[in-house]
PDB file of C-alpha atoms and ligand atoms in Angstrom:
ATOM      1  CA  UNK A   1       7.278   6.629 -25.429  1.00 36.00           C
ATOM      2  CA  UNK A   2       8.359   4.015 -22.984  1.00 46.00           C
ATOM      3  CA  UNK A   3       6.370   0.847 -23.730  1.00 44.00           C
ATOM      4  CA  UNK A   4       5.425  -0.757 -20.418  1.00 46.00           C
ATOM      5  CA  UNK A   5       4.876  -4.124 -22.150  1.00 45.00           C
ATOM      6  CA  UNK A   6       8.565  -4.426 -23.046  1.00 48.00           C
ATOM      7  CA  UNK A   7       9.983  -2.643 -20.013  1.00 56.00           C
ATOM      8  CA  UNK A   8      12.141  -4.908 -17.824  1.00 64.00           C
ATOM      9  CA  UNK A   9      10.675  -3.391 -14.666  1.00 65.00           C
ATOM     10  CA  UNK A  10       7.194  -4.387 -15.803  1.00 77.00           C
ATOM     11  CA  UNK A  11       7.307  -8.012 -17.041  1.00 83.00           C
ATOM     12  CA  UNK A  12       3.731  -8.600 -15.895  1.00 83.00           C
ATOM     13  CA  UNK A  13       2.156  -6.064 -18.257  1.00 74.00           C
ATOM     14  CA  UNK A  14       0.608  -8.564 -20.646  1.00 76.00           C
ATOM     15  CA  UNK A  15      -0.756 -10.728 -17.857  1.00 84.00           C
ATOM     16  CA  UNK A  16      -2.743  -7.940 -16.262  1.00 90.00           C
ATOM     17  CA  UNK A  17      -5.869  -7.242 -18.323  1.00 90.00           C
ATOM     18  CA  UNK A  18      -7.597  -6.073 -15.089  1.00 92.00           C
ATOM     19  CA  UNK A  19      -5.178  -3.171 -14.767  1.00 94.00           C
ATOM     20  CA  UNK A  20      -6.488  -0.801 -17.425  1.00 94.00           C
ATOM     21  CA  UNK A  21      -5.433   2.507 -15.889  1.00 96.00           C
ATOM     22  CA  UNK A  22      -2.498   3.767 -18.003  1.00 95.00           C
ATOM     23  CA  UNK A  23      -1.116   5.774 -15.083  1.00 96.00           C
ATOM     24  CA  UNK A  24      -0.938   2.661 -12.921  1.00 96.00           C
ATOM     25  CA  UNK A  25       0.772   0.714 -15.710  1.00 95.00           C
ATOM     26  CA  UNK A  26       3.281   3.560 -16.194  1.00 94.00           C
ATOM     27  CA  UNK A  27       4.011   3.635 -12.461  1.00 96.00           C
ATOM     28  CA  UNK A  28       4.841  -0.097 -12.498  1.00 95.00           C
ATOM     29  CA  UNK A  29       7.040   0.411 -15.527  1.00 93.00           C
ATOM     30  CA  UNK A  30       8.940   3.175 -13.713  1.00 95.00           C
ATOM     31  CA  UNK A  31       9.742   1.394 -10.406  1.00 96.00           C
ATOM     32  CA  UNK A  32      12.490  -1.298 -10.444  1.00 95.00           C
ATOM     33  CA  UNK A  33      11.208  -4.013  -8.046  1.00 96.00           C
ATOM     34  CA  UNK A  34      14.564  -5.742  -7.777  1.00 95.00           C
ATOM     35  CA  UNK A  35      15.933  -2.708  -5.901  1.00 97.00           C
ATOM     36  CA  UNK A  36      13.596  -3.515  -2.982  1.00 97.00           C
ATOM     37  CA  UNK A  37      14.716  -7.099  -2.307  1.00 96.00           C
ATOM     38  CA  UNK A  38      18.081  -8.448  -1.146  1.00 94.00           C
ATOM     39  CA  UNK A  39      20.662  -9.475  -3.735  1.00 95.00           C
ATOM     40  CA  UNK A  40      20.041 -13.235  -3.451  1.00 95.00           C
ATOM     41  CA  UNK A  41      16.350 -12.778  -4.275  1.00 95.00           C
ATOM     42  CA  UNK A  42      16.744 -10.235  -7.088  1.00 94.00           C
ATOM     43  CA  UNK A  43      16.433 -12.922  -9.762  1.00 93.00           C
ATOM     44  CA  UNK A  44      12.903 -13.604  -8.513  1.00 95.00           C
ATOM     45  CA  UNK A  45      11.874  -9.930  -8.474  1.00 95.00           C
ATOM     46  CA  UNK A  46      10.275 -10.315 -11.957  1.00 92.00           C
ATOM     47  CA  UNK A  47       7.883 -12.965 -10.693  1.00 94.00           C
ATOM     48  CA  UNK A  48       4.384 -11.877  -9.797  1.00 94.00           C
ATOM     49  CA  UNK A  49       4.615 -13.334  -6.286  1.00 94.00           C
ATOM     50  CA  UNK A  50       5.331 -12.024  -2.787  1.00 95.00           C
ATOM     51  CA  UNK A  51       8.965 -12.367  -1.617  1.00 96.00           C
ATOM     52  CA  UNK A  52      10.510 -12.391   1.890  1.00 96.00           C
ATOM     53  CA  UNK A  53      11.996  -9.064   3.071  1.00 96.00           C
ATOM     54  CA  UNK A  54      13.176 -10.188   6.511  1.00 94.00           C
ATOM     55  CA  UNK A  55      11.557  -9.915   9.997  1.00 94.00           C
ATOM     56  CA  UNK A  56       8.936 -12.460   8.831  1.00 93.00           C
ATOM     57  CA  UNK A  57       7.450  -9.905   6.385  1.00 94.00           C
ATOM     58  CA  UNK A  58       6.996  -9.958   2.632  1.00 95.00           C
ATOM     59  CA  UNK A  59       7.057  -7.533  -0.289  1.00 95.00           C
ATOM     60  CA  UNK A  60       3.543  -7.730  -1.714  1.00 94.00           C
ATOM     61  CA  UNK A  61       2.578  -9.464  -4.939  1.00 94.00           C
ATOM     62  CA  UNK A  62       2.797  -6.814  -7.701  1.00 96.00           C
ATOM     63  CA  UNK A  63      -0.667  -7.657  -9.093  1.00 95.00           C
ATOM     64  CA  UNK A  64      -2.290  -7.104  -5.702  1.00 96.00           C
ATOM     65  CA  UNK A  65      -0.465  -3.803  -5.294  1.00 97.00           C
ATOM     66  CA  UNK A  66      -1.685  -2.817  -8.797  1.00 97.00           C
ATOM     67  CA  UNK A  67      -5.326  -3.724  -7.972  1.00 96.00           C
ATOM     68  CA  UNK A  68      -5.209  -1.766  -4.730  1.00 98.00           C
ATOM     69  CA  UNK A  69      -3.619   1.408  -6.091  1.00 98.00           C
ATOM     70  CA  UNK A  70      -5.898   1.322  -9.151  1.00 98.00           C
ATOM     71  CA  UNK A  71      -8.912   1.202  -6.802  1.00 98.00           C
ATOM     72  CA  UNK A  72      -7.645   4.359  -5.098  1.00 98.00           C
ATOM     73  CA  UNK A  73      -7.739   6.279  -8.403  1.00 97.00           C
ATOM     74  CA  UNK A  74      -4.963   8.627  -7.298  1.00 98.00           C
ATOM     75  CA  UNK A  75      -4.330  11.958  -8.987  1.00 97.00           C
ATOM     76  CA  UNK A  76      -1.153  14.080  -9.043  1.00 97.00           C
ATOM     77  CA  UNK A  77      -0.765  16.088  -5.822  1.00 97.00           C
ATOM     78  CA  UNK A  78      -3.191  13.992  -3.766  1.00 98.00           C
ATOM     79  CA  UNK A  79      -2.330  13.127  -0.185  1.00 98.00           C
ATOM     80  CA  UNK A  80      -1.971   9.435   0.563  1.00 98.00           C
ATOM     81  CA  UNK A  81      -1.267   7.483   3.742  1.00 99.00           C
ATOM     82  CA  UNK A  82       0.238   3.973   3.566  1.00 98.00           C
ATOM     83  CA  UNK A  83       0.290   1.613   6.544  1.00 98.00           C
ATOM     84  CA  UNK A  84       3.039  -1.009   6.365  1.00 98.00           C
ATOM     85  CA  UNK A  85       5.988   0.462   4.379  1.00 98.00           C
ATOM     86  CA  UNK A  86       7.706  -2.895   4.351  1.00 98.00           C
ATOM     87  CA  UNK A  87      10.271  -2.834   1.540  1.00 98.00           C
ATOM     88  CA  UNK A  88       9.062   0.529   0.263  1.00 98.00           C
ATOM     89  CA  UNK A  89       8.104  -0.865  -3.158  1.00 98.00           C
ATOM     90  CA  UNK A  90       4.464   0.158  -2.970  1.00 98.00           C
ATOM     91  CA  UNK A  91       5.526   3.488  -1.444  1.00 98.00           C
ATOM     92  CA  UNK A  92       7.541   4.184  -4.630  1.00 98.00           C
ATOM     93  CA  UNK A  93       4.479   3.319  -6.753  1.00 98.00           C
ATOM     94  CA  UNK A  94       2.449   5.810  -4.661  1.00 98.00           C
ATOM     95  CA  UNK A  95       5.140   8.449  -5.242  1.00 98.00           C
ATOM     96  CA  UNK A  96       4.867   7.914  -9.000  1.00 98.00           C
ATOM     97  CA  UNK A  97       1.074   8.142  -8.932  1.00 98.00           C
ATOM     98  CA  UNK A  98       0.923  11.361  -6.884  1.00 98.00           C
ATOM     99  CA  UNK A  99       3.902  13.125  -8.533  1.00 97.00           C
ATOM    100  CA  UNK A 100       3.087  16.572  -9.801  1.00 95.00           C
ATOM    101  CA  UNK A 101       5.327  18.854 -11.886  1.00 92.00           C
ATOM    102  CA  UNK A 102       7.519  21.144  -9.818  1.00 91.00           C
ATOM    103  CA  UNK A 103       7.131  19.159  -6.585  1.00 92.00           C
ATOM    104  CA  UNK A 104       9.509  16.668  -4.966  1.00 93.00           C
ATOM    105  CA  UNK A 105       8.471  13.104  -5.734  1.00 96.00           C
ATOM    106  CA  UNK A 106       6.721  11.763  -2.629  1.00 97.00           C
ATOM    107  CA  UNK A 107       5.974  15.101  -0.979  1.00 97.00           C
ATOM    108  CA  UNK A 108       2.296  14.090  -0.486  1.00 98.00           C
ATOM    109  CA  UNK A 109       3.017  10.444   0.429  1.00 98.00           C
ATOM    110  CA  UNK A 110       3.031   9.409   4.152  1.00 98.00           C
ATOM    111  CA  UNK A 111       3.991   5.876   5.141  1.00 98.00           C
ATOM    112  CA  UNK A 112       4.113   4.213   8.577  1.00 98.00           C
ATOM    113  CA  UNK A 113       5.996   1.029   9.450  1.00 98.00           C
ATOM    114  CA  UNK A 114       6.192  -0.571  12.906  1.00 97.00           C
ATOM    115  CA  UNK A 115       9.523  -2.368  12.427  1.00 98.00           C
ATOM    116  CA  UNK A 116      12.521   0.003  12.507  1.00 98.00           C
ATOM    117  CA  UNK A 117      14.837  -2.354  10.549  1.00 97.00           C
ATOM    118  CA  UNK A 118      12.447  -2.443   7.598  1.00 98.00           C
ATOM    119  CA  UNK A 119      11.671   1.288   7.765  1.00 98.00           C
ATOM    120  CA  UNK A 120      15.370   2.175   7.703  1.00 98.00           C
ATOM    121  CA  UNK A 121      16.104  -0.103   4.756  1.00 98.00           C
ATOM    122  CA  UNK A 122      13.083   1.193   2.856  1.00 98.00           C
ATOM    123  CA  UNK A 123      14.152   4.799   3.507  1.00 98.00           C
ATOM    124  CA  UNK A 124      17.587   4.145   2.026  1.00 98.00           C
ATOM    125  CA  UNK A 125      16.233   2.398  -1.091  1.00 98.00           C
ATOM    126  CA  UNK A 126      13.646   5.086  -1.726  1.00 98.00           C
ATOM    127  CA  UNK A 127      16.109   7.956  -1.444  1.00 98.00           C
ATOM    128  CA  UNK A 128      18.600   6.158  -3.735  1.00 98.00           C
ATOM    129  CA  UNK A 129      15.894   5.957  -6.367  1.00 98.00           C
ATOM    130  CA  UNK A 130      14.935   9.614  -5.977  1.00 97.00           C
ATOM    131  CA  UNK A 131      11.733   9.224  -3.946  1.00 98.00           C
ATOM    132  CA  UNK A 132      11.195  11.389  -0.902  1.00 98.00           C
ATOM    133  CA  UNK A 133       8.020  10.275   0.929  1.00 98.00           C
ATOM    134  CA  UNK A 134       7.448  11.095   4.632  1.00 98.00           C
ATOM    135  CA  UNK A 135       8.285   7.963   6.630  1.00 98.00           C
ATOM    136  CA  UNK A 136       7.618   7.166  10.284  1.00 98.00           C
ATOM    137  CA  UNK A 137       8.243   4.248  12.617  1.00 98.00           C
ATOM    138  CA  UNK A 138       5.065   3.834  14.658  1.00 98.00           C
ATOM    139  CA  UNK A 139       1.799   1.963  15.018  1.00 98.00           C
ATOM    140  CA  UNK A 140       0.024   2.623  11.720  1.00 98.00           C
ATOM    141  CA  UNK A 141      -3.395   1.781  13.167  1.00 97.00           C
ATOM    142  CA  UNK A 142      -3.251   5.250  14.745  1.00 97.00           C
ATOM    143  CA  UNK A 143      -2.661   6.780  11.317  1.00 98.00           C
ATOM    144  CA  UNK A 144      -0.727  10.037  11.010  1.00 98.00           C
ATOM    145  CA  UNK A 145      -3.086  12.644  12.623  1.00 98.00           C
ATOM    146  CA  UNK A 146      -0.924  15.727  12.049  1.00 98.00           C
ATOM    147  CA  UNK A 147      -0.780  15.089   8.304  1.00 98.00           C
ATOM    148  CA  UNK A 148      -4.516  14.282   7.913  1.00 98.00           C
ATOM    149  CA  UNK A 149      -6.849  14.471   6.093  1.00 98.00           C
ATOM    150  CA  UNK A 150      -5.822  12.091   3.343  1.00 98.00           C
ATOM    151  CA  UNK A 151      -7.446  11.673  -0.057  1.00 98.00           C
ATOM    152  CA  UNK A 152      -6.533   8.027   0.055  1.00 98.00           C
ATOM    153  CA  UNK A 153      -5.319   5.446   2.620  1.00 98.00           C
ATOM    154  CA  UNK A 154      -3.824   2.068   1.732  1.00 98.00           C
ATOM    155  CA  UNK A 155      -3.194  -0.659   4.327  1.00 98.00           C
ATOM    156  CA  UNK A 156      -0.730  -3.479   3.551  1.00 97.00           C
ATOM    157  CA  UNK A 157      -1.380  -5.690   6.550  1.00 96.00           C
ATOM    158  CA  UNK A 158      -4.630  -7.386   7.535  1.00 97.00           C
ATOM    159  CA  UNK A 159      -6.661  -5.876  10.371  1.00 96.00           C
ATOM    160  CA  UNK A 160      -9.536  -7.514  12.230  1.00 94.00           C
ATOM    161  CA  UNK A 161     -11.686  -4.510  11.329  1.00 94.00           C
ATOM    162  CA  UNK A 162     -11.401  -0.921  10.106  1.00 96.00           C
ATOM    163  CA  UNK A 163      -9.355   1.124  12.683  1.00 96.00           C
ATOM    164  CA  UNK A 164     -11.344   4.199  13.653  1.00 96.00           C
ATOM    165  CA  UNK A 165      -8.361   6.607  13.470  1.00 97.00           C
ATOM    166  CA  UNK A 166      -7.864   5.706   9.778  1.00 98.00           C
ATOM    167  CA  UNK A 167     -11.548   6.333   9.095  1.00 97.00           C
ATOM    168  CA  UNK A 168     -11.371   9.664  10.890  1.00 97.00           C
ATOM    169  CA  UNK A 169      -8.287  10.740   8.899  1.00 98.00           C
ATOM    170  CA  UNK A 170      -9.896  10.043   5.553  1.00 98.00           C
ATOM    171  CA  UNK A 171     -10.991  13.196   3.677  1.00 98.00           C
ATOM    172  CA  UNK A 172     -14.600  13.585   2.438  1.00 97.00           C
ATOM    173  CA  UNK A 173     -14.986  11.504  -0.726  1.00 97.00           C
ATOM    174  CA  UNK A 174     -11.731   9.792   0.205  1.00 98.00           C
ATOM    175  CA  UNK A 175     -10.997   6.140  -0.525  1.00 98.00           C
ATOM    176  CA  UNK A 176      -9.410   3.631   1.815  1.00 98.00           C
ATOM    177  CA  UNK A 177      -8.364   0.119   0.917  1.00 98.00           C
ATOM    178  CA  UNK A 178      -7.500  -2.552   3.464  1.00 98.00           C
ATOM    179  CA  UNK A 179      -7.461  -6.324   3.930  1.00 97.00           C
ATOM    180  CA  UNK A 180      -9.874  -7.331   6.713  1.00 97.00           C
ATOM    181  CA  UNK A 181      -9.688 -10.674   8.551  1.00 95.00           C
ATOM    182  CA  UNK A 182      -8.093 -12.366  11.479  1.00 87.00           C
ATOM    183  CA  UNK A 183      -6.951 -15.542   9.703  1.00 87.00           C
ATOM    184  CA  UNK A 184      -4.442 -15.644   6.871  1.00 84.00           C
ATOM    185  CA  UNK A 185      -6.834 -17.812   4.828  1.00 87.00           C
ATOM    186  CA  UNK A 186      -9.916 -15.723   5.533  1.00 91.00           C
ATOM    187  CA  UNK A 187      -9.260 -12.145   4.486  1.00 96.00           C
ATOM    188  CA  UNK A 188     -11.325  -9.866   2.295  1.00 97.00           C
ATOM    189  CA  UNK A 189     -10.087  -6.770   0.507  1.00 97.00           C
ATOM    190  CA  UNK A 190     -12.324  -3.820   1.399  1.00 98.00           C
ATOM    191  CA  UNK A 191     -12.629  -0.614  -0.555  1.00 98.00           C
ATOM    192  CA  UNK A 192     -14.108   1.951   1.787  1.00 98.00           C
ATOM    193  CA  UNK A 193     -15.489   5.316   0.632  1.00 98.00           C
ATOM    194  CA  UNK A 194     -16.458   8.289   2.800  1.00 97.00           C
ATOM    195  CA  UNK A 195     -19.594   9.640   1.202  1.00 95.00           C
ATOM    196  CA  UNK A 196     -21.434  12.434   3.100  1.00 94.00           C
ATOM    197  CA  UNK A 197     -19.557  11.277   6.182  1.00 91.00           C
ATOM    198  CA  UNK A 198     -20.988   7.781   5.823  1.00 94.00           C
ATOM    199  CA  UNK A 199     -19.052   4.600   5.321  1.00 94.00           C
ATOM    200  CA  UNK A 200     -19.626   2.648   2.078  1.00 96.00           C
ATOM    201  CA  UNK A 201     -17.846  -0.658   1.704  1.00 97.00           C
ATOM    202  CA  UNK A 202     -17.223  -2.631  -1.490  1.00 97.00           C
ATOM    203  CA  UNK A 203     -15.643  -6.058  -1.056  1.00 97.00           C
ATOM    204  CA  UNK A 204     -13.107  -6.786  -3.775  1.00 95.00           C
ATOM    205  CA  UNK A 205     -12.334 -10.452  -3.101  1.00 94.00           C
ATOM    206  CA  UNK A 206     -10.064 -12.727  -1.113  1.00 95.00           C
ATOM    207  CA  UNK A 207      -6.468 -11.846  -0.336  1.00 95.00           C
ATOM    208  CA  UNK A 208      -3.622 -13.033   1.862  1.00 93.00           C
ATOM    209  CA  UNK A 209      -1.617 -10.477   3.886  1.00 94.00           C
ATOM    210  CA  UNK A 210       0.580 -10.566   6.930  1.00 93.00           C
ATOM    211  CA  UNK A 211      -1.312  -9.452  10.064  1.00 94.00           C
ATOM    212  CA  UNK A 212      -1.432  -5.868  11.231  1.00 96.00           C
ATOM    213  CA  UNK A 213      -0.050  -5.789  14.776  1.00 95.00           C
ATOM    214  CA  UNK A 214      -1.398  -3.093  17.053  1.00 95.00           C
ATOM    215  CA  UNK A 215      -2.268  -2.583  20.717  1.00 93.00           C
ATOM    216  CA  UNK A 216      -5.400  -0.829  19.433  1.00 89.00           C
ATOM    217  CA  UNK A 217      -6.902  -4.183  18.544  1.00 86.00           C
ATOM    218  CA  UNK A 218      -7.550  -4.950  22.199  1.00 84.00           C
ATOM    219  CA  UNK A 219     -10.045  -2.081  22.363  1.00 83.00           C
ATOM    220  CA  UNK A 220     -13.507  -2.677  20.818  1.00 79.00           C
ATOM    221  CA  UNK A 221     -14.110   1.110  20.785  1.00 84.00           C
ATOM    222  CA  UNK A 222     -11.247   1.463  18.294  1.00 85.00           C
ATOM    223  CA  UNK A 223     -13.312   0.235  15.329  1.00 86.00           C
ATOM    224  CA  UNK A 224     -15.338   2.229  12.847  1.00 86.00           C
ATOM    225  CA  UNK A 225     -18.888   1.050  12.213  1.00 74.00           C
ATOM    226  CA  UNK A 226     -19.316  -0.921   9.020  1.00 67.00           C
TER     227      UNK A 226
HETATM  228  N1  LIG B   1       3.660  -2.919   0.743  1.00 60.61           N
HETATM  229  C1  LIG B   1       4.754  -3.540   1.470  1.00 60.61           C
HETATM  230  C2  LIG B   1       4.190  -4.683   2.258  1.00 60.61           C
HETATM  231  C3  LIG B   1       4.961  -5.096   3.439  1.00 60.61           C
HETATM  232  S1  LIG B   1       4.204  -6.348   4.420  1.00 60.61           S
HETATM  233  C4  LIG B   1       5.778  -4.059   0.454  1.00 60.61           C
HETATM  234  O1  LIG B   1       5.383  -4.277  -0.696  1.00 60.61           O
HETATM  235  O2  LIG B   1       6.942  -4.204   0.792  1.00 60.61           O
HETATM  236  C5  LIG B   1       3.298  -5.437   5.587  1.00 60.61           C
HETATM  237  C6  LIG B   1       4.064  -4.537   6.521  1.00 60.61           C
HETATM  238  O3  LIG B   1       3.120  -4.040   7.501  1.00 60.61           O
HETATM  239  C7  LIG B   1       5.154  -5.231   7.306  1.00 60.61           C
HETATM  240  O4  LIG B   1       6.368  -4.598   7.038  1.00 60.61           O
HETATM  241  C8  LIG B   1       4.743  -5.079   8.757  1.00 60.61           C
HETATM  242  O5  LIG B   1       5.822  -4.877   9.649  1.00 60.61           O
HETATM  243  C9  LIG B   1       3.877  -3.857   8.672  1.00 60.61           C
HETATM  244  N2  LIG B   1       2.927  -3.670   9.790  1.00 60.61           N
HETATM  245  C10 LIG B   1       2.182  -4.624  10.473  1.00 60.61           C
HETATM  246  N3  LIG B   1       1.463  -4.044  11.430  1.00 60.61           N
HETATM  247  C11 LIG B   1       1.693  -2.695  11.347  1.00 60.61           C
HETATM  248  C12 LIG B   1       1.243  -1.546  12.108  1.00 60.61           C
HETATM  249  N4  LIG B   1       0.370  -1.638  13.113  1.00 60.61           N
HETATM  250  N5  LIG B   1       1.763  -0.337  11.766  1.00 60.61           N
HETATM  251  C13 LIG B   1       2.641  -0.214  10.762  1.00 60.61           C
HETATM  252  N6  LIG B   1       3.106  -1.227  10.034  1.00 60.61           N
HETATM  253  C14 LIG B   1       2.653  -2.470  10.321  1.00 60.61           C
END
């Protein structure tokens, strides 16, 4: 079997004792991160750090992506919504984690990005690597209502609070992970569960994400209670 510890796509394997889920480790071993950054930055793709992807945005730190997707405990065939496609790297990881035999890779993955340039580049990279998630250029704070409900929702940009549409589009017993905070130095990672229709929040620690930009944030009614 492919040993993730020696796989070139997964140089961080030994440094990640917190990531015990073998399916998450296998997903990181399968996705070549260098394919998601521009040529001049590819030699840094093995480093466990964020990297610029243009438009003032970054490809997330692999360890943070691993912690977030592990917390979602995804199973094959589950429906997942991602807000902030960015480079598409995390989207590919989600495709690996939800892949089920006989289905196209990514057929249950939905990802929204607000910047067309990034969305187009991510689409090309993903298709080249054989991933076929559903991609959309739009405000992700509004979710993807026609494709709801989702078993899991993952947000890659920090919001001031939990956007109500995302909460409403989460399936019963679903899990949603998002960075919450208005300042770059003051963000908490929230793991939200929908249990009997009620919101349960677990705070997983401090993180640093780019801000989520949405007209929804001007409207106090747009927040779920927490
Ligand atoms: N997981 C991505 C992270 C990209 S950074 C990766 O590893 O490449 C976060 C992304 O969220 C940026 O591309 C930014 O443009 C996007 N974003 C910010 N606000 C958004 C919104 N309201 N809707 C959709 N995408 C948004």
